[in-house]
Amino acid sequence: MVEIETVTKKFILICLALALSACSSTRITKVQNLSPSADAPYSNILIITLFESYDARVYLEKEIVEQLSERGVTAVASTSKMTPKVPASRETFMAMVDELGSDAVLVTRLVNHDADVKIKDMRPESTYNVRSTYYYNVWEVELKEYTEPQYMEFEHSIVLATQLYSTSTREPVWAIESTSKIVDTFDRPGGATIIKDEAAAIASHLSRDGAL
């Protein structure tokens, strides 16, 4: 049980930090429409992610910055202005806002993670060797079957909450929540695709709702 828990914890960090193909799906739920009082559109946004893993923060922030930059927005990853040793505190981020002159702050948090582990059998591989015999219409068939050991399949449900804050009012003006389902096996790693999909969804909804 300890081994499974360790692998699970390791995977969630990889999943968030991290690219190849993954069996995943993401559902976006609008939590707060753009506030009528919001001083949008925003063009200079500080990107903040709040995960335990610093590498996870770097990865998602980088993807969001790329998505917003493609839409003509100046976006800066908070991790580009700090090191892992710098505390992820309100004071740290407010200092960045003052330095950059940001008009908005985008914050993404991991709010829930559920994991289910299943033990599955590999599909056996078979080889056949057919030889004729001395008897008419009689054949000798040799069957060899190779059976691989069992493997673990992880099914993850990850919920991320993203809020946009106006720096002038310091109030949230927009929010979404995303739920992603990921299946990870030994030969089909889940992970990075969800990060790219998440970043694209965030930028798309921000643009669609008039925040950019």
Coordinates of C-alpha atoms in Angstrom, one line a residue:
M1 CA 0.0 0.0 0.0
V2 CA 2.9 2.3 0.7
E3 CA 4.3 1.7 -2.7
I4 CA 1.0 2.6 -4.4
E5 CA 0.6 5.8 -2.4
T6 CA 4.2 6.8 -3.3
V7 CA 3.6 6.2 -7.0
T8 CA 0.3 8.1 -6.8
K9 CA 1.9 11.1 -5.2
K10 CA 4.7 11.1 -7.7
F11 CA 2.3 10.9 -10.6
I12 CA 0.2 13.8 -9.5
L13 CA 3.3 16.0 -9.4
I14 CA 4.2 14.8 -12.9
C15 CA 0.7 15.2 -14.1
L16 CA 0.6 18.8 -13.0
A17 CA 4.2 19.7 -13.7
L18 CA 4.2 18.0 -16.8
A19 CA 4.0 15.1 -23.0
L20 CA 3.2 13.2 -25.1
S21 CA -0.2 11.5 -25.5
A22 CA -2.6 11.0 -22.7
C23 CA -6.1 9.7 -22.3
S24 CA -7.7 12.7 -20.7
S25 CA -10.7 15.0 -20.9
T26 CA -11.4 18.4 -19.3
R27 CA -14.8 19.9 -18.4
I28 CA -15.0 23.7 -17.7
T29 CA -17.6 25.1 -15.4
K30 CA -18.2 28.9 -15.2
V31 CA -18.2 29.9 -11.5
Q32 CA -18.2 33.7 -11.9
N33 CA -19.0 35.6 -15.1
L34 CA -17.0 38.7 -15.8
S35 CA -18.1 41.3 -13.2
P36 CA -20.0 44.3 -14.7
S37 CA -17.8 46.5 -12.6
A38 CA -14.6 44.9 -13.9
D39 CA -12.1 47.4 -15.4
A40 CA -11.6 45.1 -18.4
P41 CA -10.1 44.5 -20.8
Y42 CA -6.8 43.5 -19.1
S43 CA -3.6 43.7 -21.0
N44 CA -0.8 43.1 -18.4
I45 CA -1.5 40.0 -16.3
L46 CA 0.6 38.3 -13.6
I47 CA 0.1 34.5 -13.8
I48 CA 0.2 32.7 -10.4
T49 CA -0.3 29.0 -9.7
L50 CA -0.5 27.6 -6.2
F51 CA 0.7 24.0 -6.2
E52 CA 3.0 22.2 -3.8
S53 CA 5.3 21.3 -6.7
Y54 CA 7.4 24.3 -7.9
D55 CA 8.0 22.5 -11.2
A56 CA 4.2 22.1 -11.6
R57 CA 3.8 25.8 -11.1
V58 CA 6.5 26.6 -13.7
Y59 CA 5.0 24.3 -16.3
L60 CA 1.4 25.6 -16.1
E61 CA 2.3 29.2 -15.8
K62 CA 4.6 28.9 -18.9
E63 CA 1.7 27.4 -20.9
I64 CA -0.8 30.1 -19.8
V65 CA 1.7 32.8 -20.7
E66 CA 2.2 31.4 -24.2
Q67 CA -1.6 31.2 -24.7
L68 CA -2.2 34.8 -23.5
S69 CA 0.8 36.1 -25.5
E70 CA -0.7 34.7 -28.7
R71 CA -3.7 36.9 -28.0
G72 CA -1.7 40.0 -27.7
V73 CA -1.7 40.2 -23.9
T74 CA 1.4 40.9 -21.8
A75 CA 1.6 38.0 -19.4
V76 CA 4.3 37.2 -16.9
A77 CA 4.8 34.0 -14.9
S78 CA 5.3 34.6 -11.2
T79 CA 7.9 31.7 -11.2
S80 CA 10.0 33.7 -13.7
K81 CA 10.4 36.4 -11.0
M82 CA 11.3 34.1 -8.1
T83 CA 13.1 30.9 -7.0
P84 CA 11.7 27.8 -5.2
K85 CA 13.0 29.3 -1.9
V86 CA 10.9 32.4 -2.1
P87 CA 7.7 32.0 -0.2
A88 CA 4.5 32.0 -2.3
S89 CA 2.9 34.7 -0.2
R90 CA 0.6 37.7 -0.8
E91 CA 3.5 40.0 0.0
T92 CA 5.7 38.3 -2.7
F93 CA 3.1 38.6 -5.4
M94 CA 2.0 42.1 -4.5
A95 CA 5.7 43.2 -4.9
M96 CA 5.6 41.6 -8.4
V97 CA 2.4 43.5 -9.3
D98 CA 4.0 46.8 -8.2
E99 CA 7.2 46.0 -10.2
L100 CA 5.4 44.9 -13.4
G101 CA 2.5 47.4 -13.2
S102 CA 0.1 44.5 -13.7
D103 CA -3.6 45.4 -14.1
A104 CA -4.8 41.9 -13.3
V105 CA -3.6 38.7 -11.5
L106 CA -4.7 35.3 -12.7
V107 CA -4.5 32.6 -9.9
T108 CA -4.9 28.9 -10.4
R109 CA -5.2 26.4 -7.5
L110 CA -5.5 22.7 -7.1
V111 CA -8.7 22.2 -5.1
N112 CA -9.2 18.5 -5.4
H113 CA -7.5 15.3 -6.5
D114 CA -9.0 11.8 -6.4
A115 CA -7.1 8.7 -7.6
D116 CA -8.2 5.2 -8.2
V117 CA -5.7 2.4 -8.7
K118 CA -6.6 -0.8 -10.6
I119 CA -4.4 -3.9 -11.1
K120 CA -4.7 -5.3 -14.7
D121 CA -3.4 -8.3 -16.6
M122 CA -1.3 -7.8 -19.7
R123 CA -2.6 -9.4 -22.9
P124 CA -0.6 -12.6 -23.5
E125 CA 1.4 -12.9 -26.7
S126 CA 1.4 -16.2 -28.6
T127 CA 3.6 -17.7 -31.3
Y128 CA 2.7 -20.7 -33.4
N129 CA 5.1 -23.1 -35.2
V130 CA 3.4 -25.4 -37.7
R131 CA 5.3 -28.4 -39.1
S132 CA 4.2 -31.2 -41.4
T133 CA 4.4 -34.8 -40.3
Y134 CA 4.9 -38.1 -42.1
Y135 CA 1.1 -38.6 -42.1
Y136 CA -1.2 -37.4 -44.8
N137 CA -3.0 -34.2 -43.8
V138 CA -1.7 -34.2 -40.3
W139 CA 0.2 -31.2 -38.9
E140 CA 2.1 -30.6 -35.7
V141 CA 1.4 -27.3 -34.1
E142 CA 3.6 -25.9 -31.3
L143 CA 2.1 -23.1 -29.3
K144 CA 4.2 -20.8 -27.1
E145 CA 2.4 -18.2 -24.9
Y146 CA 4.3 -15.4 -23.2
T147 CA 2.5 -13.8 -20.3
E148 CA 3.7 -10.4 -18.9
P149 CA 3.3 -9.5 -15.2
Q150 CA 0.4 -7.4 -14.0
Y151 CA 0.5 -3.6 -14.2
M152 CA -1.2 -0.7 -12.4
E153 CA -3.6 1.7 -14.1
F154 CA -4.2 5.0 -12.4
E155 CA -7.5 6.9 -12.9
H156 CA -7.3 10.5 -11.7
S157 CA -9.9 13.2 -11.2
I158 CA -8.3 16.7 -10.9
V159 CA -10.2 19.9 -10.1
L160 CA -8.5 23.2 -10.7
A161 CA -10.0 26.6 -9.8
T162 CA -8.9 29.7 -11.6
Q163 CA -9.7 33.3 -10.6
L164 CA -8.9 36.7 -12.2
Y165 CA -8.4 39.6 -9.8
S166 CA -8.3 43.3 -10.7
T167 CA -5.3 44.9 -9.1
S168 CA -7.1 48.3 -8.8
T169 CA -9.9 46.9 -6.6
R170 CA -8.1 43.7 -5.4
E171 CA -11.4 41.9 -5.9
P172 CA -12.1 38.7 -8.0
V173 CA -13.8 39.7 -11.3
W174 CA -14.0 36.3 -13.0
A175 CA -13.6 32.6 -12.2
I176 CA -13.9 29.1 -13.7
E177 CA -13.4 25.6 -12.4
S178 CA -12.1 22.7 -14.5
T179 CA -12.5 19.0 -13.9
S180 CA -10.1 16.6 -15.7
K181 CA -10.1 12.9 -16.0
I182 CA -6.8 11.1 -16.7
V183 CA -5.9 7.5 -17.2
D184 CA -2.2 6.6 -16.8
T185 CA -0.6 3.2 -17.5
F186 CA 2.9 1.9 -17.9
D187 CA 2.9 2.4 -21.7
R188 CA 0.4 5.3 -22.0
P189 CA 1.5 8.1 -19.7
G190 CA -1.1 10.8 -18.8
G191 CA 0.1 14.2 -18.0
A192 CA 1.3 17.0 -20.1
T193 CA -1.6 17.1 -22.5
I194 CA -3.9 18.2 -19.7
I195 CA -1.6 21.1 -18.9
K196 CA -1.7 22.4 -22.4
D197 CA -5.5 21.8 -22.6
E198 CA -6.0 23.6 -19.3
A199 CA -4.0 26.7 -20.4
A200 CA -5.8 26.9 -23.7
A201 CA -9.2 26.6 -22.0
I202 CA -8.3 29.4 -19.5
A203 CA -7.1 31.8 -22.2
S204 CA -10.1 30.9 -24.5
H205 CA -12.6 31.6 -21.8
L206 CA -10.9 34.8 -20.7
S207 CA -11.0 36.1 -24.3
R208 CA -14.6 34.9 -24.9
D209 CA -15.9 36.6 -21.8
G210 CA -14.3 39.9 -22.6
A211 CA -11.6 40.0 -20.0
L212 CA -8.8 40.5 -22.5

